[in-house]
């Protein structure tokens, strides 16, 4: 339970002529509460221009923070939500 999974969702409105892209970074992690396993989710919303790599900068910063807090935490690109929901049903 030391893994934190992340995924990106890019959302660009078709009416927007700017090169700005809205990115949502979604973090999922599991925790054990008594005998239950709980899935937590949090989101980070970012705006980035077409040429910047803001999302990767945020991921690198999150990795750095997690290493300072607890070196056993790992940030993994992937989806756990669908697996958790199908497994818990």
Coordinates of C-alpha atoms in Angstrom, one line a residue:
X1 CA 0.0 0.0 0.0
X2 CA 2.9 2.3 -0.6
X3 CA 2.1 3.0 -4.2
X4 CA 0.4 6.1 -5.4
X5 CA -1.0 5.8 -8.9
X6 CA -1.4 8.8 -11.2
X7 CA -2.9 9.5 -14.6
X8 CA -3.3 12.5 -16.9
X9 CA -6.4 13.8 -18.6
X10 CA -6.0 16.6 -21.1
X11 CA -9.0 18.8 -21.8
X12 CA -9.0 21.3 -24.5
X13 CA -12.1 23.2 -25.3
X14 CA -12.9 23.3 -29.0
X15 CA -14.0 26.9 -28.9
X16 CA -10.7 28.0 -27.4
X17 CA -8.3 29.4 -29.9
X18 CA -5.4 29.7 -27.5
X19 CA -2.7 27.0 -27.2
X20 CA -3.5 26.6 -23.5
X21 CA -4.4 23.1 -22.4
X22 CA -6.1 22.1 -19.1
X23 CA -4.6 19.1 -17.5
X24 CA -6.0 17.1 -14.7
X25 CA -3.5 14.9 -12.7
X26 CA -5.5 12.3 -10.8
X27 CA -3.9 10.5 -7.9
X28 CA -5.3 7.2 -6.5
X29 CA -4.0 5.4 -3.4
X30 CA -5.3 2.5 -1.3
X31 CA -5.5 2.5 2.5
X32 CA -6.6 -0.1 5.0
X33 CA -9.3 1.1 7.5
X34 CA -9.9 -1.7 10.0
X35 CA -10.7 -4.7 7.8
X36 CA -11.7 -2.6 4.7
X37 CA -9.5 -1.4 1.8
X38 CA -10.4 2.1 0.8
X39 CA -9.6 3.8 -2.5
X40 CA -8.8 7.5 -2.2
X41 CA -8.7 9.9 -5.1
X42 CA -7.5 13.5 -5.4
X43 CA -7.0 15.7 -8.4
X44 CA -4.7 18.5 -9.4
X45 CA -5.8 20.9 -12.2
X46 CA -3.2 22.7 -14.3
X47 CA -3.1 25.0 -17.2
X48 CA -0.2 24.6 -19.6
X49 CA 0.8 26.1 -22.9
X50 CA 1.4 23.8 -25.8
X51 CA 5.1 24.0 -25.5
X52 CA 5.6 23.6 -21.7
X53 CA 5.9 20.3 -19.8
X54 CA 4.2 21.5 -16.7
X55 CA 2.6 18.1 -15.9
X56 CA 6.0 16.3 -15.8
X57 CA 7.4 19.1 -13.6
X58 CA 4.5 18.5 -11.2
X59 CA 5.1 14.7 -11.2
X60 CA 8.8 15.3 -10.5
X61 CA 8.0 17.6 -7.6
X62 CA 5.5 15.1 -6.2
X63 CA 8.2 12.4 -6.3
X64 CA 10.6 14.7 -4.6
X65 CA 8.1 15.5 -1.8
X66 CA 7.1 11.8 -1.3
X67 CA 10.8 10.9 -1.0
X68 CA 11.2 13.5 1.8
X69 CA 8.1 12.3 3.6
X70 CA 8.6 8.6 3.3
X71 CA 11.2 7.0 1.0
X72 CA 9.0 3.8 0.7
X73 CA 6.3 5.7 -1.2
X74 CA 6.4 5.3 -4.9
X75 CA 4.6 7.2 -7.6
X76 CA 3.5 5.0 -10.5
X77 CA 1.9 6.0 -13.8
X78 CA -1.2 3.8 -14.3
X79 CA -4.8 3.2 -13.4
X80 CA -5.9 1.4 -10.2
X81 CA -9.5 2.7 -10.0
X82 CA -11.0 0.3 -12.6
X83 CA -9.1 -2.7 -11.2
X84 CA -10.2 -1.8 -7.6
X85 CA -13.8 -1.4 -8.6
X86 CA -14.0 -4.6 -10.5
X87 CA -12.2 -6.5 -7.8
X88 CA -14.3 -5.2 -5.0
X89 CA -17.6 -5.9 -6.7

